Coordinates of C-alpha atoms and ligand atoms in Angstrom, one line a residue:
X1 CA 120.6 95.2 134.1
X2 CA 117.1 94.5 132.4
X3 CA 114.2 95.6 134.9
X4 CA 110.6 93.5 134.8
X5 CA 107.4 95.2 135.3
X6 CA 104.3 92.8 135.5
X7 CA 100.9 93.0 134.3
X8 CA 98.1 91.6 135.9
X9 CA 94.6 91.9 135.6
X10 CA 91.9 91.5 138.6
X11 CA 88.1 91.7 138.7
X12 CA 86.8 90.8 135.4
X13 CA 88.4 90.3 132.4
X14 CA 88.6 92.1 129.2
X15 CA 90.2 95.6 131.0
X16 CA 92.5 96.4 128.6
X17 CA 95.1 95.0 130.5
X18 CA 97.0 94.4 126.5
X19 CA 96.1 98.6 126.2
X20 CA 97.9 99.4 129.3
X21 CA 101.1 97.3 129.0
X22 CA 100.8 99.0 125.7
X23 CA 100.6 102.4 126.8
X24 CA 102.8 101.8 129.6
X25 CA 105.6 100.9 126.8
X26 CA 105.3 103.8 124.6
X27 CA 105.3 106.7 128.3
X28 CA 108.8 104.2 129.2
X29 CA 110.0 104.3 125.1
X30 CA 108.8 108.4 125.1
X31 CA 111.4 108.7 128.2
X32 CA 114.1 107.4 126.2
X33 CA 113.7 103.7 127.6
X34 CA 114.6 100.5 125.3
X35 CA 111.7 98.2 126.3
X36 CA 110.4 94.8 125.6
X37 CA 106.8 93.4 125.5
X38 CA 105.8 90.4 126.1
X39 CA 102.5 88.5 126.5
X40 CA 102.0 85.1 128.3
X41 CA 98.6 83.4 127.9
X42 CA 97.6 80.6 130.4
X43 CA 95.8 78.6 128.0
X44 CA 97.1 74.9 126.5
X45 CA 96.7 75.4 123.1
X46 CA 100.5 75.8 121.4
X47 CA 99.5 79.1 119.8
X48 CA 96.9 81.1 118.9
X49 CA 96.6 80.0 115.5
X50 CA 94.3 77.0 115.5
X51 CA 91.4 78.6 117.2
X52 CA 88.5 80.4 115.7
X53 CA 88.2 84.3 116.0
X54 CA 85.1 83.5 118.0
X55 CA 87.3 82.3 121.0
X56 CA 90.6 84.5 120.3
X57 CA 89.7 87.3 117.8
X58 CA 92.5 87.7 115.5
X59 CA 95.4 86.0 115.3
X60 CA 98.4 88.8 115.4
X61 CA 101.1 87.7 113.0
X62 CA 105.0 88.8 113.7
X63 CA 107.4 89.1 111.1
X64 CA 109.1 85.6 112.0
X65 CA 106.1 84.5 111.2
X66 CA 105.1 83.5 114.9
X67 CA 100.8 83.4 115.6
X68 CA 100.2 85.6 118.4
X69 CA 97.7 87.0 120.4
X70 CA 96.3 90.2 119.5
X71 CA 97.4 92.2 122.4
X72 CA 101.0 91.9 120.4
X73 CA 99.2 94.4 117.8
X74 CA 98.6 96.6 120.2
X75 CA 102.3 96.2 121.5
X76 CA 103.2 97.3 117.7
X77 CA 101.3 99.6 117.1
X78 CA 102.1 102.0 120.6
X79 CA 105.9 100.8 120.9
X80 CA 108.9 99.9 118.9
X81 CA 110.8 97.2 120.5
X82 CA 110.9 94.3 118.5
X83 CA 108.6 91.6 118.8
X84 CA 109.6 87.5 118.2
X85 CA 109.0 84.3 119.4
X86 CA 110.0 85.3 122.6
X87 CA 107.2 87.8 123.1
X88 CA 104.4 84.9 123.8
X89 CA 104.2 82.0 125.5
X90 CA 101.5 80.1 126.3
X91 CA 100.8 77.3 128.8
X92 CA 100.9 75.0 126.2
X93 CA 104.2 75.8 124.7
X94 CA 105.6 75.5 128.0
X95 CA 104.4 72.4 128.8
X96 CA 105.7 71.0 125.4
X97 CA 109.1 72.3 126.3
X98 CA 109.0 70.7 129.6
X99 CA 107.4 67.2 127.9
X100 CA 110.2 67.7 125.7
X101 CA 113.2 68.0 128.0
X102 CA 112.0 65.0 130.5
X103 CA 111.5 62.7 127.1
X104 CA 115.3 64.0 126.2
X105 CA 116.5 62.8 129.9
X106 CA 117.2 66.7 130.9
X107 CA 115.8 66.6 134.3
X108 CA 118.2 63.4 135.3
X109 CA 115.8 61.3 137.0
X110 CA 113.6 64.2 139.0
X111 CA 110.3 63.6 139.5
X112 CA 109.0 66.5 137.2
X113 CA 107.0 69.5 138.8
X114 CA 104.7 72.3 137.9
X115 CA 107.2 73.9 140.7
X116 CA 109.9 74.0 140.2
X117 CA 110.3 72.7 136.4
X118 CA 107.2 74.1 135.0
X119 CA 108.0 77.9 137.1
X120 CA 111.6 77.8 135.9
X121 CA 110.7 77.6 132.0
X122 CA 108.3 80.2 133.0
X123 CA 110.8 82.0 134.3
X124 CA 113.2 81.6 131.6
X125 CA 110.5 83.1 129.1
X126 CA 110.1 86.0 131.1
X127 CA 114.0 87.1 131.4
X128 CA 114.2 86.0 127.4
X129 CA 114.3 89.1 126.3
X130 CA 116.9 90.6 128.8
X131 CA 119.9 92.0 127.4
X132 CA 122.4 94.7 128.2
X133 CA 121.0 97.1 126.0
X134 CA 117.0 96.5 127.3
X135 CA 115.7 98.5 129.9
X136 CA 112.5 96.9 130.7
X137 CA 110.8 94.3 130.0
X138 CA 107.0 94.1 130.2
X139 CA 105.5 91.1 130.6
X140 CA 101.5 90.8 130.6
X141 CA 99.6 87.9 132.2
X142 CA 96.4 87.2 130.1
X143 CA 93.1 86.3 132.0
X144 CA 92.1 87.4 135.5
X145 CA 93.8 86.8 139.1
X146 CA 91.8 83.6 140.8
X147 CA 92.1 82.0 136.9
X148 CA 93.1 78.1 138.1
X149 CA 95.2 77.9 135.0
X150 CA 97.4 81.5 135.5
X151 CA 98.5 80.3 139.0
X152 CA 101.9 78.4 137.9
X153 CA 102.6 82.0 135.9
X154 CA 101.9 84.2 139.1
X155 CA 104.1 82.0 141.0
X156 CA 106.9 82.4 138.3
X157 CA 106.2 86.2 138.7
X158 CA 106.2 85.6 142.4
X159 CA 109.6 83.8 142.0
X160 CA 111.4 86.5 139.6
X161 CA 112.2 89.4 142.1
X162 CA 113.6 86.4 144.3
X163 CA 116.2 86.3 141.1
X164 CA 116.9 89.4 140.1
X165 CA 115.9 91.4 143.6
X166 CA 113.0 92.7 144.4
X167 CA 114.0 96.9 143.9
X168 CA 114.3 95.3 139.4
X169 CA 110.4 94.5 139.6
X170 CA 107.7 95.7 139.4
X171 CA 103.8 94.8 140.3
X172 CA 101.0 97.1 138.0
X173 CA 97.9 95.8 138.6
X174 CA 94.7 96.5 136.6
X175 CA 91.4 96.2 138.0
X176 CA 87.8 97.9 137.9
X177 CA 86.0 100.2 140.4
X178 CA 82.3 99.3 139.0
X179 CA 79.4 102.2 139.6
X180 CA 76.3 100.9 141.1
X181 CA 73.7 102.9 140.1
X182 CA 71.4 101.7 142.4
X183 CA 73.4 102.7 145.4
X184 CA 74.7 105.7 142.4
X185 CA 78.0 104.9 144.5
X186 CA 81.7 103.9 143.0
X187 CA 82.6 100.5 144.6
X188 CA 86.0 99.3 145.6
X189 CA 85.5 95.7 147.4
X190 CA 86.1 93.9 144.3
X191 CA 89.3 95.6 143.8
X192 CA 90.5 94.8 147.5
X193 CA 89.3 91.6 146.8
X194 CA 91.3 91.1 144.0
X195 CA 94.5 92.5 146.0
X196 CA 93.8 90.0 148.4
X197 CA 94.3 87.3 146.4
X198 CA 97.5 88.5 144.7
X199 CA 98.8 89.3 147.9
X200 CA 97.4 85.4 149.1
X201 CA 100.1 84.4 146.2
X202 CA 102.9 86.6 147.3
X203 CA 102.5 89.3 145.0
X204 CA 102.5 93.1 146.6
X205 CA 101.4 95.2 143.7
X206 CA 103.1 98.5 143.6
X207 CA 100.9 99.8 141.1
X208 CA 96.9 99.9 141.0
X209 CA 95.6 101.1 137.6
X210 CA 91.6 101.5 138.4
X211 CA 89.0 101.1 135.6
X212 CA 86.1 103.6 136.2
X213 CA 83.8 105.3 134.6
X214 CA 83.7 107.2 136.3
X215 CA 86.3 109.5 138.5
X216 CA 87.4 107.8 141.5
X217 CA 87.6 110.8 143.8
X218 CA 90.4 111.3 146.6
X219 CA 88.4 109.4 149.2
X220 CA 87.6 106.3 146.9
X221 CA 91.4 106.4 146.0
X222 CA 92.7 106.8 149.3
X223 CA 90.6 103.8 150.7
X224 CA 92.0 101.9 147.8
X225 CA 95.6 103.0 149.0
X226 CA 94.7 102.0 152.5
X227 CA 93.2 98.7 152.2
X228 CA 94.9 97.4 149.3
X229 CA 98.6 98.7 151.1
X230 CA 99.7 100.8 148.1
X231 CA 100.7 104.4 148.5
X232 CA 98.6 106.8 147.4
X233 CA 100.1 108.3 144.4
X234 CA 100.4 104.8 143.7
X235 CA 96.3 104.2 142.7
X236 CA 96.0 105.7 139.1
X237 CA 92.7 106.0 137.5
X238 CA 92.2 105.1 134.0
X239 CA 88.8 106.4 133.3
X240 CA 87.2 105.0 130.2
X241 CA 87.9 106.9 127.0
X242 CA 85.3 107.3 124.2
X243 CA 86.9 108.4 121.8
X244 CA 89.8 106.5 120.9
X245 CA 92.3 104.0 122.7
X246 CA 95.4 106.4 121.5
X247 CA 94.0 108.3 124.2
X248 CA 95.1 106.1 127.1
X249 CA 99.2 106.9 127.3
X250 CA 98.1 110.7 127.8
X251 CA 95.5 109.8 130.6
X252 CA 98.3 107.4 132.2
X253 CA 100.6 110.1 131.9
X254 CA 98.4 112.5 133.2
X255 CA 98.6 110.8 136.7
X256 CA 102.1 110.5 136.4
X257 CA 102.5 106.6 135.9
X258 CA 106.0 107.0 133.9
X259 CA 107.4 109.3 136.9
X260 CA 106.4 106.9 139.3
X261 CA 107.3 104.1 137.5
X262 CA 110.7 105.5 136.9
X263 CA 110.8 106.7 140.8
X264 CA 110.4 102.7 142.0
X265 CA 112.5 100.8 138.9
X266 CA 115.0 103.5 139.4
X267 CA 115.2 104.0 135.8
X268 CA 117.7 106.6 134.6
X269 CA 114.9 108.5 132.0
X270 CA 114.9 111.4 130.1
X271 CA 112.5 113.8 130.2
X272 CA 108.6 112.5 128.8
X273 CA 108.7 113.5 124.8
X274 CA 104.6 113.4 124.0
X275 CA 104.1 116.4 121.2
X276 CA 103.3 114.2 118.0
X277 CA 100.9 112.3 120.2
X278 CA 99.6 115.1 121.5
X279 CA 98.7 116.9 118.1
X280 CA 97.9 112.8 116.6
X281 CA 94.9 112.9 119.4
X282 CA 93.8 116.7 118.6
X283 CA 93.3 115.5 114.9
X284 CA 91.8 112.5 116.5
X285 CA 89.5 115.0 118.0
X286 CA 89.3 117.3 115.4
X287 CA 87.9 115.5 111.9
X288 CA 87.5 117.4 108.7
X289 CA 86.2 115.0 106.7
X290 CA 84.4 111.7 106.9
X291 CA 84.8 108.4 104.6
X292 CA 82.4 105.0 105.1
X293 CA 84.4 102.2 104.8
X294 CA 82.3 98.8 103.9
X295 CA 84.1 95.9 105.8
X296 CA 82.8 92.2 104.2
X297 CA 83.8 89.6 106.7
X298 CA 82.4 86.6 108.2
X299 CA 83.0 87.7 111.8
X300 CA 82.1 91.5 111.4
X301 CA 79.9 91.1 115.0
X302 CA 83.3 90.2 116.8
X303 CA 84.9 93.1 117.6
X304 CA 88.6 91.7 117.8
X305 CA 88.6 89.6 114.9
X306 CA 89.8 92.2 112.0
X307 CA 91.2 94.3 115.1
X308 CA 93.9 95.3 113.0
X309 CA 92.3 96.0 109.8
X310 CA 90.1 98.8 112.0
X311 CA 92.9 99.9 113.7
X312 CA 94.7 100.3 110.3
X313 CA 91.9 102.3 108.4
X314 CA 91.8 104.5 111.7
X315 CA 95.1 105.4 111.0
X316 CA 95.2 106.2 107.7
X317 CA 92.4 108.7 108.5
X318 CA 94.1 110.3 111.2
X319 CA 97.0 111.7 108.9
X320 CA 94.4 113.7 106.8
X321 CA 91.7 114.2 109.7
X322 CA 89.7 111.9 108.5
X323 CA 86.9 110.4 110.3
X324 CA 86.4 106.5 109.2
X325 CA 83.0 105.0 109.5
X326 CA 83.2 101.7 109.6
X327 CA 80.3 99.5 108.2
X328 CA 80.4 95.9 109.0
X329 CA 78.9 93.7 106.3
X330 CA 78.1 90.0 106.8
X331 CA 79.4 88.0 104.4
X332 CA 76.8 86.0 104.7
X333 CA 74.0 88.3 104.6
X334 CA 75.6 89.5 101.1
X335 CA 74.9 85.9 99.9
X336 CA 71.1 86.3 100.2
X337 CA 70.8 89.8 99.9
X338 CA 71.0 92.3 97.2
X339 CA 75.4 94.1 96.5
X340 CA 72.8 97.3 96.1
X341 CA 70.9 97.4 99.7
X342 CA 73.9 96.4 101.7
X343 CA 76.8 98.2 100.1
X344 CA 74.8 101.4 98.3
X345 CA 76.5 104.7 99.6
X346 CA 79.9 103.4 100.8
X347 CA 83.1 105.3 99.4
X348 CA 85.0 102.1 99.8
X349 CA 85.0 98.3 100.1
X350 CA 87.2 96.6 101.9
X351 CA 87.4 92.4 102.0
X352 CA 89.7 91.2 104.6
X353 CA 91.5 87.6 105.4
X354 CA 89.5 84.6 106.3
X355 CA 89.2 80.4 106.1
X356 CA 86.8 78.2 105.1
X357 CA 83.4 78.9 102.6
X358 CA 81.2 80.4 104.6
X359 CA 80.2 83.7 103.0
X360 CA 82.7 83.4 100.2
X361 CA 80.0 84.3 97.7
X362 CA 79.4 87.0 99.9
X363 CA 82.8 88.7 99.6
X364 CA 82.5 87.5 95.6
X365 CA 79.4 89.6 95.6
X366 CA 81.2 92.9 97.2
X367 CA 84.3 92.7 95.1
X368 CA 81.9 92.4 91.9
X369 CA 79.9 95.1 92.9
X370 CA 83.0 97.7 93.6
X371 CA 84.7 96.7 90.5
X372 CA 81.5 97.6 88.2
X373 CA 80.8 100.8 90.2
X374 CA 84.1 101.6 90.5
X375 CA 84.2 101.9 94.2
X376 CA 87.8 102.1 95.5
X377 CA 88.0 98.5 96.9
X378 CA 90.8 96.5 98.7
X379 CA 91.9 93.2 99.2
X380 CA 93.3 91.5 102.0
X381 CA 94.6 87.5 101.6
X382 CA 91.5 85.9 101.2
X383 CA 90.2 89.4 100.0
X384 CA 92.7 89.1 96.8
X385 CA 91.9 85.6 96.4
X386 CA 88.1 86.6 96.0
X387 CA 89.2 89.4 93.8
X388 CA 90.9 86.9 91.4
X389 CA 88.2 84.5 91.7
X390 CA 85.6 87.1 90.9
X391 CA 87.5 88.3 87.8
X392 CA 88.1 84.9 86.3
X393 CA 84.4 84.3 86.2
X394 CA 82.8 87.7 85.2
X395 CA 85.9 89.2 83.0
X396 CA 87.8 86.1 81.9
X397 CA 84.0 84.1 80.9
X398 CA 85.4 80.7 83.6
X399 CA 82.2 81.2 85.2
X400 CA 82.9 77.5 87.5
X401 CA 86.7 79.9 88.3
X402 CA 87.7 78.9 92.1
X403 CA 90.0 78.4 94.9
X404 CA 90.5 74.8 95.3
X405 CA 90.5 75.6 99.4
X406 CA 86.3 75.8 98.2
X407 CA 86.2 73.7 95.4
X408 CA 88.9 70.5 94.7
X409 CA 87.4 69.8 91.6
X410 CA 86.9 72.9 89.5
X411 CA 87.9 72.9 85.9
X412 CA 89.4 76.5 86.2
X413 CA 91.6 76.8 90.0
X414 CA 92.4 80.2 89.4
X415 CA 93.5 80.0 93.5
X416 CA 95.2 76.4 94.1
X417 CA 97.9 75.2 96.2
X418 CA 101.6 75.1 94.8
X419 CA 103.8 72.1 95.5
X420 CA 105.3 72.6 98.0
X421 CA 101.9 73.5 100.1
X422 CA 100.7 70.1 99.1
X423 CA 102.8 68.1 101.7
X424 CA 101.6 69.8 104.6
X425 CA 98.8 68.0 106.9
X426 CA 99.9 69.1 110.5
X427 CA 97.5 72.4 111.4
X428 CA 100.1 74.0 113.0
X429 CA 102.2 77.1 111.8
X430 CA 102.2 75.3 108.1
X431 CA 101.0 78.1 106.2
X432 CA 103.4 80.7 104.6
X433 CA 103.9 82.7 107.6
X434 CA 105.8 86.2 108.8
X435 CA 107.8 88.4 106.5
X436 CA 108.7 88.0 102.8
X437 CA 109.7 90.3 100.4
X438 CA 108.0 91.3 97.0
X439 CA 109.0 93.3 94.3
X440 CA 106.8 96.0 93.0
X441 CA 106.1 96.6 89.3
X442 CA 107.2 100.1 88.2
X443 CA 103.8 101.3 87.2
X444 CA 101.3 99.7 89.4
X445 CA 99.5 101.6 91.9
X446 CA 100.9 99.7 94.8
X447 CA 104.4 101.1 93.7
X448 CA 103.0 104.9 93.7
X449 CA 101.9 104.1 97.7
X450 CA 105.3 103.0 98.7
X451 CA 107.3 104.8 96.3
X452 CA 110.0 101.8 96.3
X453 CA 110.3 98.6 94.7
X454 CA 111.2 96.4 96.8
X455 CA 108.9 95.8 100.2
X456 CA 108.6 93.3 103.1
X457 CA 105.6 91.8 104.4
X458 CA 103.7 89.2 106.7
X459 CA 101.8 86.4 104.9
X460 CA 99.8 84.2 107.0
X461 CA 98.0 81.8 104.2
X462 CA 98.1 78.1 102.4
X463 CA 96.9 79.0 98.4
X464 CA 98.3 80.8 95.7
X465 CA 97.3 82.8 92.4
X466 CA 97.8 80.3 90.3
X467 CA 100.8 81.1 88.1
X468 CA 98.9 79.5 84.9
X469 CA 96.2 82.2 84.6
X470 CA 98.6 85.0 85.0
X471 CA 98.7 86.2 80.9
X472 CA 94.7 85.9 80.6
X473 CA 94.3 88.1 83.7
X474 CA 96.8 90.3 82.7
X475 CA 95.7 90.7 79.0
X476 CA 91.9 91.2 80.0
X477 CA 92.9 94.2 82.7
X478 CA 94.2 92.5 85.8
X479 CA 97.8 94.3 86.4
X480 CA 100.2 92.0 88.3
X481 CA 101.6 94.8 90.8
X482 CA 103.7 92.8 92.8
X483 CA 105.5 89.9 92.9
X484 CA 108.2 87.3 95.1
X485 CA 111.4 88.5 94.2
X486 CA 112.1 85.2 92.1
X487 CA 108.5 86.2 89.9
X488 CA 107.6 82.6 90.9
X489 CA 104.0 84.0 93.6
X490 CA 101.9 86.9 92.4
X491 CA 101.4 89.1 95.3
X492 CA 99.0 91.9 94.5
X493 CA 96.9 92.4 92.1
X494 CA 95.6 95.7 90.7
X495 CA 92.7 96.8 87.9
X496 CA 94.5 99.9 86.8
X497 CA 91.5 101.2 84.8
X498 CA 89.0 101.7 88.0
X499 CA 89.5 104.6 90.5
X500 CA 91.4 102.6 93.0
X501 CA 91.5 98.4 93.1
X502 CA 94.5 96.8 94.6
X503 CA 94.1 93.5 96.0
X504 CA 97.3 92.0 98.3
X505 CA 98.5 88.3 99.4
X506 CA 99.7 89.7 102.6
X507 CA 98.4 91.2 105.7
X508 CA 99.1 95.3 105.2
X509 CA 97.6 95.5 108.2
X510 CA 100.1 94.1 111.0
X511 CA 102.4 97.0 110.1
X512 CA 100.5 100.1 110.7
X513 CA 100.9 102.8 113.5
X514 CA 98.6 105.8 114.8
X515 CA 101.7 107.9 114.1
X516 CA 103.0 105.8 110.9
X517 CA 100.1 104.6 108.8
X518 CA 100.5 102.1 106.3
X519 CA 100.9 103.3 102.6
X520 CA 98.3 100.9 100.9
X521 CA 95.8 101.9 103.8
X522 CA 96.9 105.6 102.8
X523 CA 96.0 105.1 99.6
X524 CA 92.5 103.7 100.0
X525 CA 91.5 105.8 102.3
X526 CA 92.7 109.0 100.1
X527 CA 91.0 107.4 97.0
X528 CA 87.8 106.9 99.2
X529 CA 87.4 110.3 100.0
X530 CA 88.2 111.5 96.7
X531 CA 85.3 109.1 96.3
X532 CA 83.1 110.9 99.1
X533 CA 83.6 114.0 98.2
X534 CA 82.7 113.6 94.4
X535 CA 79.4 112.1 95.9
X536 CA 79.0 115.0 98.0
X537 CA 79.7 117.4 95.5
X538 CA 77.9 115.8 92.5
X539 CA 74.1 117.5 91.4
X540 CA 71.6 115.8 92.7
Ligands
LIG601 N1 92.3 80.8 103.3 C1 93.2 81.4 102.4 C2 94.5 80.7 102.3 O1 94.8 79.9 103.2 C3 93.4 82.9 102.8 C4 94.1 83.0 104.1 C5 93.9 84.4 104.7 O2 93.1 85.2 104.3 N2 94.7 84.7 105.8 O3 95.3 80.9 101.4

């Protein structure tokens, strides 16, 4: 039978609760576990695709082409349990199932109820994923106990080991254990404050994870234990790491949470297997070399809304013990501002996804300026789309060359909707979304990454190369590297005669792991420091 382990967070938000269920996954997966993760996210909209990387930071997209919350990457990139539909629900998507069974007559005349009809959809989510073969589940809770809007979810949670019996679930609960310098003391009220209130709902935690920076101590722990009626092997600290979040599953471990988590589930695991994460975190700690990566976004002072695109760079470094320096370039900034001053001494340039015209003369700007000094540069979605733009008008002569999403009426849409795009007015999950499959020329650079023809990947976008354009771009340098399968959408792009200048429809990026980077990210990164150390090298 499928066990549930629930995560919630206490205190104040932004934890790392999406880190921990992470982590937690991976020690349960490393003990020979089959486990599911799931995220539910109190708030009404549908998903997380209509809001603005201000509110949400990226929007995490699955290969059934679902929009999800972020934490999902973090679920993909630390485990390897399949993700779907069924991995995030949000308040909103609930309510529209509920609207939508009591317009259909479902409920046979019952007056409708956030208990019990909005709790037992909740509930159904949650036990989605069980199946015979799936050990645990994981399900997350976004937002912070005392929220008004997570209550219905902590009473589904509340409700489940009613179900399925309470010795199948369990409680983990994340909180922080802030330092007052003043007092130069660790404080632990707000935690037992937090406990309080769970345990005000009917929820016991069986598991306190405690964010410090600090180490707790044995008395700070034991109070904890004492006050917040958890055993004491049953507080485990997670003191902040510095270095990378990779490190978290070995801290967890550290304090045992996969034996004690086995111990209370009564999970039949194996033995913990950690040596490849082990030796991934002593590279992590060890760099040999160092590349600076340019980054050319419009939200570059978020810090979640190209989560992946960091995540994925850091990656490809690891392999080769590279350290990856990230600049963040404004997009905007580039409009005003000299290629030169903001983008002088970077060993690659990198132009990720993004809507709407704000800074796309920016990101024209940086793709210009790699291609002339042939810096290796890559393209992401709207990143490829700039690179096309920017070739039509400096290579190809169509100086007014656009994307119509910026421009309806230029004489040259280079990027333009096809068709079948055309119909589509309704904001939600219209684009073309989740995986597709391309086929890889033979001798494009793309292909020597992968080293196979045919690949699969997400796509989260509304316009298209323009199919009409593709002999002048391909006569005056621009190599079509990949393609759909039926040669109808061009799907990457590539400049073979520059050091490295690959440009890609998709998002790369959603499929990359610490352990199992991405072979276009690979690539880039390899060419950068190829770059770097030619620069380092060179007379002066
Ligand atoms: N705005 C562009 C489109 O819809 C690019 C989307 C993206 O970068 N994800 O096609």
């Amino acid at each position: 039978m499928t066990k549930h382990i629930f995560v919630t967070g206490g205190v104040v938000s932004s934890l790392g609760k999406g880190l921990t269920a992470a982590s937690v996954g991976l020690l349960l997966e490393r003990r020979g576990m089959n486990v599911r993760m799931q995220k539910l996210d109190p708030y009404l909209n549908v998903d997380p695709g209509t809001m603005s990387p201000y509110q949400h930071g990226e929007v995490y997209v699955l290969d059934d082409g679902s929009e999800t919350d972020l934490d999902l990457g973090h679920y993909e990139r630390f485990t390897n349990g399949p993700l779907n539909r069924n991995s995030n629900f949000t308040t909103g998507q609930i309510y529209q199932s509920v609207i939508k069974k009591e317009r259909m007559g479902d409920y046979l005349g019952a007056t409708v109820q956030v208990i019990p009809h909005v709790t037992d959809e909740l509930k159904e989510a949650i036990c989605s994923q069980d199946g015979p073969d799936v050990d645990v589940v994981i399900t997350e809770l976004g937002g912070t106990v005392g929220d008004i809007e997570g209550l219905p979810f902590l009473e589904a949670f509340r409700q489940v080991p009613l179900d399925i019996g309470r010795e199948n679930c369990l409680f983990i609960h994340l909180t922080l254990v802030p330092y007052l310098k003043a007092a130069r003391e660790l404080k632990t009220k707000p935690t037992q404050h937090s406990v309080v209130q769970l345990r005000g709902i009917g929820i016991q935690p069986d598991i306190l994870v405690i964010r410090t920076e600090r180490p707790l101590g044995r008395d700070n722990a034991e109070k904890i234990a004492l006050f917040c009626n958890v055993e004491k092997e049953a507080v485990i600290e997670e003191v902040d790491k510095t270095l990378s979040i990779y490190e978290v599953p070995l801290g967890l471990a550290e304090n045992k949470i996969d034996q004690l988590i086995s111990k209370k589930l009564n999970l039949q695991t194996g033995p913990l297997e950690m040596d490849d994460w082990k030796e991934l975190i002593h590279k992590i700690r060890n760099p040999e070399h160092e590349v600076t990566i340019a980054v050319v976004g419009k939200y570059i002072e978020h810090r979640d809304a190209y989560k992946s695109i960091y995540e994925s760079l850091d990656h490809a470094g690891f392999s080769s013990q590279t350290r990856v320096i990230i600049k963040r370039v404004s997009a905007d900034d580039l409009e005003s501002e000299e290629a030169e001053l903001l983008l002088s001494g970077v060993d690659g340039i990198l132009v990720p996804g993004g809507f709407g015209a704000r800074g796309f003369e920016g990101k024209i700007k940086a793709v210009k300026y790699a291609r002339e000094k042939q810096i290796p540069y890559f393209g992401i979605c709207l990143g490829m789309q700039s690179a096309v733009v920017e070739f039509a008008r400096n290579v190809l002569g169509c100086t007014d060359a656009n994307s119509t999403e910026f421009e309806d009426t230029t004489a040259n849409p280079v990027i333009c909707l096809l068709e079948e795009q055309k119909k589509i007015t309704n904001k939600g999950g219209t684009m073309r979304l989740g995986a597709q499959d391309c086929r890889l020329s033979p001798d494009s650079k793309s292909f020597e990454c992968y080293g196979k023809e045919m690949i699969s990947e997400r796509h989260r976008h509304r316009y298209e190369f323009n199919p009409e354009y593709r002999q002048r771009f391909e006569q005056a340098g621009m190599h079509i590297g990949g393609t759909s399968p039926d040669d109808v959408l061009v799907e990457i792009v590539e400049i073979p005669d520059h050091p490295w200048y690959v440009a890609v429809q998709y998002h790369p990026e959603f499929k990359s792991q610490p352990l199992n980077p991405h072979p276009l990210f690979l690539g880039f990164i390899d060419a950068a420091l190829s770059r770097h150390q030619e620069r380092v090298s060179a007379p002066v």
